[in-house]
Structures are given as structure tokens and as C-alpha cells.
Amino acid sequence: QVQLVESGGGLVQAGGSLRLSCAASGIIFSINAMGWFRQAPGKERELVASISSGGNTNYGDSVKGRFTISRDNAKNTVYLRMNSLKPEDTGVYYCNVLPVWKSGHSWGQGTQVTVSS
């Protein structure tokens, strides 16, 4: 069973930075693509960044140039560095295996990010 544990969220002022971490277990981490998702209040969950097993990255237009996804296969952990944060980045951030069906659509508790203006 896949387990995902996100951490690193918090309250930050606009323009600030945070680094999120996600520890994964129950999968062969190194061979799987991973993604960071966020769910803003009243909105659907959206994919904001992804990283392939080989380290290729992709970003949503709203975070491109500000967020950086990375992974440490030795620690089974994926990170999301978020710079120049904006109030619209507020939401609960989750990680998951890509595609999500590989985790059995299992989700962690997420980590709350709140950006004040």
C-alpha cells in the first residue's frame, strides 16, 4: 500500500518561500514519476509540478519560474521549492505517484500553504 506523507507547509507573506517535502513508501520510488498537486479553497485539485524517474520536470503555467520540483531517490522523497509566493498559491498541497492510479488513488493528508498579502 502506497503511503505519502507531506510536510513543510505554513503561513508565509507574499514574496516569501517554502520548501515542501513528501516521503513515499510502498512503491519502488526511483522508477516512478512523481507530482505535486494543490487544492485551493472551493477549487478542484490540480497538478502544479511533475518530475520523471529520470529527473525531467514540468510545471503548470501559474508556477513556472517560481517553483522547482526535485527528488532524492535515496530518501524516497520528492520536494517542491516555492519562491515568490503569491496569495493565489494558497491551498493544500499533496504529492502522488504519476499517474495517480499507480497509488490506487491513495492520498496523504497534504500540507497547508497559506500566503498572506
mmCIF file with all atom_site columns, C-alpha atoms in Angstrom:
data_model
loop_
_atom_site.group_PDB
_atom_site.id
_atom_site.type_symbol
_atom_site.label_atom_id
_atom_site.label_alt_id
_atom_site.label_comp_id
_atom_site.label_asym_id
_atom_site.label_entity_id
_atom_site.label_seq_id
_atom_site.pdbx_PDB_ins_code
_atom_site.Cartn_x
_atom_site.Cartn_y
_atom_site.Cartn_z
_atom_site.occupancy
_atom_site.B_iso_or_equiv
_atom_site.pdbx_formal_charge
_atom_site.auth_seq_id
_atom_site.auth_comp_id
_atom_site.auth_asym_id
_atom_site.auth_atom_id
_atom_site.pdbx_PDB_model_num
ATOM 1   C CA . GLN A 1 1   ? 0.000   0.000  0.000   1.00 0.00 ? 1   GLN A CA 1
ATOM 2   C CA . VAL A 1 2   ? 1.332   3.392  -1.013  1.00 0.00 ? 2   VAL A CA 1
ATOM 3   C CA . GLN A 1 3   ? 1.814   5.896  1.791   1.00 0.00 ? 3   GLN A CA 1
ATOM 4   C CA . LEU A 1 4   ? 2.550   9.551  1.186   1.00 0.00 ? 4   LEU A CA 1
ATOM 5   C CA . VAL A 1 5   ? 3.480   11.993 3.940   1.00 0.00 ? 5   VAL A CA 1
ATOM 6   C CA . GLU A 1 6   ? 3.694   15.671 3.058   1.00 0.00 ? 6   GLU A CA 1
ATOM 7   C CA . SER A 1 7   ? 5.294   18.324 5.248   1.00 0.00 ? 7   SER A CA 1
ATOM 8   C CA . GLY A 1 8   ? 6.771   21.792 5.153   1.00 0.00 ? 8   GLY A CA 1
ATOM 9   C CA . GLY A 1 9   ? 3.714   23.966 4.696   1.00 0.00 ? 9   GLY A CA 1
ATOM 10  C CA . GLY A 1 10  ? 2.941   27.041 6.715   1.00 0.00 ? 10  GLY A CA 1
ATOM 11  C CA . LEU A 1 11  ? 1.945   30.676 6.723   1.00 0.00 ? 11  LEU A CA 1
ATOM 12  C CA . VAL A 1 12  ? 4.144   32.996 4.715   1.00 0.00 ? 12  VAL A CA 1
ATOM 13  C CA . GLN A 1 13  ? 3.901   36.534 3.398   1.00 0.00 ? 13  GLN A CA 1
ATOM 14  C CA . ALA A 1 14  ? 3.627   37.207 -0.296  1.00 0.00 ? 14  ALA A CA 1
ATOM 15  C CA . GLY A 1 15  ? 7.052   37.080 -1.884  1.00 0.00 ? 15  GLY A CA 1
ATOM 16  C CA . GLY A 1 16  ? 8.293   34.526 0.608   1.00 0.00 ? 16  GLY A CA 1
ATOM 17  C CA . SER A 1 17  ? 9.484   30.976 0.128   1.00 0.00 ? 17  SER A CA 1
ATOM 18  C CA . LEU A 1 18  ? 8.739   27.499 1.406   1.00 0.00 ? 18  LEU A CA 1
ATOM 19  C CA . ARG A 1 19  ? 10.081  24.033 0.718   1.00 0.00 ? 19  ARG A CA 1
ATOM 20  C CA . LEU A 1 20  ? 7.683   21.136 0.826   1.00 0.00 ? 20  LEU A CA 1
ATOM 21  C CA . SER A 1 21  ? 8.720   17.531 1.296   1.00 0.00 ? 21  SER A CA 1
ATOM 22  C CA . CYS A 1 22  ? 6.904   14.303 0.542   1.00 0.00 ? 22  CYS A CA 1
ATOM 23  C CA . ALA A 1 23  ? 8.110   10.941 1.796   1.00 0.00 ? 23  ALA A CA 1
ATOM 24  C CA . ALA A 1 24  ? 6.769   7.979  -0.134  1.00 0.00 ? 24  ALA A CA 1
ATOM 25  C CA . SER A 1 25  ? 6.670   4.323  0.815   1.00 0.00 ? 25  SER A CA 1
ATOM 26  C CA . GLY A 1 26  ? 5.076   1.206  -0.601  1.00 0.00 ? 26  GLY A CA 1
ATOM 27  C CA . ILE A 1 27  ? 6.399   1.844  -4.096  1.00 0.00 ? 27  ILE A CA 1
ATOM 28  C CA . ILE A 1 28  ? 9.676   1.472  -5.935  1.00 0.00 ? 28  ILE A CA 1
ATOM 29  C CA . PHE A 1 29  ? 10.223  5.201  -5.743  1.00 0.00 ? 29  PHE A CA 1
ATOM 30  C CA . SER A 1 30  ? 13.140  5.545  -8.139  1.00 0.00 ? 30  SER A CA 1
ATOM 31  C CA . ILE A 1 31  ? 11.286  4.181  -11.174 1.00 0.00 ? 31  ILE A CA 1
ATOM 32  C CA . ASN A 1 32  ? 8.158   6.270  -10.750 1.00 0.00 ? 32  ASN A CA 1
ATOM 33  C CA . ALA A 1 33  ? 7.282   9.774  -11.841 1.00 0.00 ? 33  ALA A CA 1
ATOM 34  C CA . MET A 1 34  ? 6.012   11.972 -9.032  1.00 0.00 ? 34  MET A CA 1
ATOM 35  C CA . GLY A 1 35  ? 3.865   15.057 -8.923  1.00 0.00 ? 35  GLY A CA 1
ATOM 36  C CA . TRP A 1 36  ? 2.829   17.864 -6.616  1.00 0.00 ? 36  TRP A CA 1
ATOM 37  C CA . PHE A 1 37  ? -0.798  18.882 -6.625  1.00 0.00 ? 37  PHE A CA 1
ATOM 38  C CA . ARG A 1 38  ? -2.633  21.672 -4.874  1.00 0.00 ? 38  ARG A CA 1
ATOM 39  C CA . GLN A 1 39  ? -6.223  22.235 -3.960  1.00 0.00 ? 39  GLN A CA 1
ATOM 40  C CA . ALA A 1 40  ? -7.313  25.799 -3.369  1.00 0.00 ? 40  ALA A CA 1
ATOM 41  C CA . PRO A 1 41  ? -10.456 26.522 -1.365  1.00 0.00 ? 41  PRO A CA 1
ATOM 42  C CA . GLY A 1 42  ? -13.520 25.777 -3.470  1.00 0.00 ? 42  GLY A CA 1
ATOM 43  C CA . LYS A 1 43  ? -11.459 24.502 -6.393  1.00 0.00 ? 43  LYS A CA 1
ATOM 44  C CA . GLU A 1 44  ? -10.511 21.134 -7.796  1.00 0.00 ? 44  GLU A CA 1
ATOM 45  C CA . ARG A 1 45  ? -7.158  19.583 -7.141  1.00 0.00 ? 45  ARG A CA 1
ATOM 46  C CA . GLU A 1 46  ? -4.642  20.486 -9.864  1.00 0.00 ? 46  GLU A CA 1
ATOM 47  C CA . LEU A 1 47  ? -1.215  19.245 -10.836 1.00 0.00 ? 47  LEU A CA 1
ATOM 48  C CA . VAL A 1 48  ? 1.353   22.008 -10.444 1.00 0.00 ? 48  VAL A CA 1
ATOM 49  C CA . ALA A 1 49  ? 4.655   20.200 -10.996 1.00 0.00 ? 49  ALA A CA 1
ATOM 50  C CA . SER A 1 50  ? 5.930   16.797 -12.032 1.00 0.00 ? 50  SER A CA 1
ATOM 51  C CA . ILE A 1 51  ? 9.248   15.016 -12.223 1.00 0.00 ? 51  ILE A CA 1
ATOM 52  C CA . SER A 1 52  ? 10.012  11.860 -14.164 1.00 0.00 ? 52  SER A CA 1
ATOM 53  C CA . SER A 1 53  ? 12.098  8.975  -12.914 1.00 0.00 ? 53  SER A CA 1
ATOM 54  C CA . GLY A 1 54  ? 14.937  10.422 -14.941 1.00 0.00 ? 54  GLY A CA 1
ATOM 55  C CA . GLY A 1 55  ? 14.580  13.897 -13.476 1.00 0.00 ? 55  GLY A CA 1
ATOM 56  C CA . ASN A 1 56  ? 12.740  15.655 -16.289 1.00 0.00 ? 56  ASN A CA 1
ATOM 57  C CA . THR A 1 57  ? 10.427  18.320 -14.901 1.00 0.00 ? 57  THR A CA 1
ATOM 58  C CA . ASN A 1 58  ? 7.235   20.026 -15.973 1.00 0.00 ? 58  ASN A CA 1
ATOM 59  C CA . TYR A 1 59  ? 5.308   22.884 -14.403 1.00 0.00 ? 59  TYR A CA 1
ATOM 60  C CA . GLY A 1 60  ? 1.910   24.465 -14.605 1.00 0.00 ? 60  GLY A CA 1
ATOM 61  C CA . ASP A 1 61  ? 1.867   27.880 -16.202 1.00 0.00 ? 61  ASP A CA 1
ATOM 62  C CA . SER A 1 62  ? 0.895   29.551 -12.935 1.00 0.00 ? 62  SER A CA 1
ATOM 63  C CA . VAL A 1 63  ? 4.034   28.356 -11.112 1.00 0.00 ? 63  VAL A CA 1
ATOM 64  C CA . LYS A 1 64  ? 6.588   28.213 -13.900 1.00 0.00 ? 64  LYS A CA 1
ATOM 65  C CA . GLY A 1 65  ? 9.728   30.117 -12.988 1.00 0.00 ? 65  GLY A CA 1
ATOM 66  C CA . ARG A 1 66  ? 8.810   30.229 -9.284  1.00 0.00 ? 66  ARG A CA 1
ATOM 67  C CA . PHE A 1 67  ? 8.530   26.585 -8.215  1.00 0.00 ? 67  PHE A CA 1
ATOM 68  C CA . THR A 1 68  ? 11.165  23.872 -8.510  1.00 0.00 ? 68  THR A CA 1
ATOM 69  C CA . ILE A 1 69  ? 10.450  20.177 -8.094  1.00 0.00 ? 69  ILE A CA 1
ATOM 70  C CA . SER A 1 70  ? 13.258  17.778 -7.231  1.00 0.00 ? 70  SER A CA 1
ATOM 71  C CA . ARG A 1 71  ? 13.702  14.278 -5.902  1.00 0.00 ? 71  ARG A CA 1
ATOM 72  C CA . ASP A 1 72  ? 16.084  12.272 -3.741  1.00 0.00 ? 72  ASP A CA 1
ATOM 73  C CA . ASN A 1 73  ? 15.728  8.617  -4.649  1.00 0.00 ? 73  ASN A CA 1
ATOM 74  C CA . ALA A 1 74  ? 17.954  7.539  -1.754  1.00 0.00 ? 74  ALA A CA 1
ATOM 75  C CA . LYS A 1 75  ? 15.420  9.072  0.652   1.00 0.00 ? 75  LYS A CA 1
ATOM 76  C CA . ASN A 1 76  ? 12.275  8.197  -1.330  1.00 0.00 ? 76  ASN A CA 1
ATOM 77  C CA . THR A 1 77  ? 11.407  11.872 -1.103  1.00 0.00 ? 77  THR A CA 1
ATOM 78  C CA . VAL A 1 78  ? 10.181  14.489 -3.539  1.00 0.00 ? 78  VAL A CA 1
ATOM 79  C CA . TYR A 1 79  ? 10.494  18.211 -2.837  1.00 0.00 ? 79  TYR A CA 1
ATOM 80  C CA . LEU A 1 80  ? 8.822   21.382 -4.011  1.00 0.00 ? 80  LEU A CA 1
ATOM 81  C CA . ARG A 1 81  ? 10.714  24.600 -3.579  1.00 0.00 ? 81  ARG A CA 1
ATOM 82  C CA . MET A 1 82  ? 8.332   27.538 -3.838  1.00 0.00 ? 82  MET A CA 1
ATOM 83  C CA . ASN A 1 83  ? 9.685   31.049 -4.307  1.00 0.00 ? 83  ASN A CA 1
ATOM 84  C CA . SER A 1 84  ? 7.977   34.395 -4.874  1.00 0.00 ? 84  SER A CA 1
ATOM 85  C CA . LEU A 1 85  ? 4.815   33.053 -3.340  1.00 0.00 ? 85  LEU A CA 1
ATOM 86  C CA . LYS A 1 86  ? 1.519   34.746 -4.140  1.00 0.00 ? 86  LYS A CA 1
ATOM 87  C CA . PRO A 1 87  ? -1.802  34.710 -2.282  1.00 0.00 ? 87  PRO A CA 1
ATOM 88  C CA . GLU A 1 88  ? -3.246  32.604 -5.094  1.00 0.00 ? 88  GLU A CA 1
ATOM 89  C CA . ASP A 1 89  ? -0.750  29.856 -4.221  1.00 0.00 ? 89  ASP A CA 1
ATOM 90  C CA . THR A 1 90  ? -2.737  29.265 -1.032  1.00 0.00 ? 90  THR A CA 1
ATOM 91  C CA . GLY A 1 91  ? -4.111  25.764 -0.706  1.00 0.00 ? 91  GLY A CA 1
ATOM 92  C CA . VAL A 1 92  ? -3.435  22.244 0.484   1.00 0.00 ? 92  VAL A CA 1
ATOM 93  C CA . TYR A 1 93  ? -0.501  20.659 -1.303  1.00 0.00 ? 93  TYR A CA 1
ATOM 94  C CA . TYR A 1 94  ? -0.330  16.934 -1.977  1.00 0.00 ? 94  TYR A CA 1
ATOM 95  C CA . CYS A 1 95  ? 2.138   14.677 -3.713  1.00 0.00 ? 95  CYS A CA 1
ATOM 96  C CA . ASN A 1 96  ? 1.424   11.468 -5.539  1.00 0.00 ? 96  ASN A CA 1
ATOM 97  C CA . VAL A 1 97  ? 2.777   8.943  -7.954  1.00 0.00 ? 97  VAL A CA 1
ATOM 98  C CA . LEU A 1 98  ? 2.088   9.689  -11.596 1.00 0.00 ? 98  LEU A CA 1
ATOM 99  C CA . PRO A 1 99  ? -0.187  8.502  -12.990 1.00 0.00 ? 99  PRO A CA 1
ATOM 100 C CA . VAL A 1 100 ? -2.259  8.575  -9.811  1.00 0.00 ? 100 VAL A CA 1
ATOM 101 C CA . TRP A 1 101 ? -3.848  5.190  -10.474 1.00 0.00 ? 101 TRP A CA 1
ATOM 102 C CA . LYS A 1 102 ? -0.458  3.654  -9.595  1.00 0.00 ? 102 LYS A CA 1
ATOM 103 C CA . SER A 1 103 ? -1.063  4.609  -5.965  1.00 0.00 ? 103 SER A CA 1
ATOM 104 C CA . GLY A 1 104 ? -4.575  3.246  -6.087  1.00 0.00 ? 104 GLY A CA 1
ATOM 105 C CA . HIS A 1 105 ? -5.712  6.849  -5.917  1.00 0.00 ? 105 HIS A CA 1
ATOM 106 C CA . SER A 1 106 ? -4.365  6.953  -2.373  1.00 0.00 ? 106 SER A CA 1
ATOM 107 C CA . TRP A 1 107 ? -3.614  10.424 -0.997  1.00 0.00 ? 107 TRP A CA 1
ATOM 108 C CA . GLY A 1 108 ? -1.743  11.686 2.031   1.00 0.00 ? 108 GLY A CA 1
ATOM 109 C CA . GLN A 1 109 ? -3.033  14.284 4.431   1.00 0.00 ? 109 GLN A CA 1
ATOM 110 C CA . GLY A 1 110 ? -1.464  17.111 2.477   1.00 0.00 ? 110 GLY A CA 1
ATOM 111 C CA . THR A 1 111 ? 0.257   20.178 3.861   1.00 0.00 ? 111 THR A CA 1
ATOM 112 C CA . GLN A 1 112 ? -1.413  23.572 4.128   1.00 0.00 ? 112 GLN A CA 1
ATOM 113 C CA . VAL A 1 113 ? 0.225   26.575 2.490   1.00 0.00 ? 113 VAL A CA 1
ATOM 114 C CA . THR A 1 114 ? -1.213  29.983 3.263   1.00 0.00 ? 114 THR A CA 1
ATOM 115 C CA . VAL A 1 115 ? 0.192   33.091 1.604   1.00 0.00 ? 115 VAL A CA 1
ATOM 116 C CA . SER A 1 116 ? -0.884  36.405 3.074   1.00 0.00 ? 116 SER A CA 1
ATOM 117 C CA . SER A 1 117 ? -0.922  39.593 1.069   1.00 0.00 ? 117 SER A CA 1
#
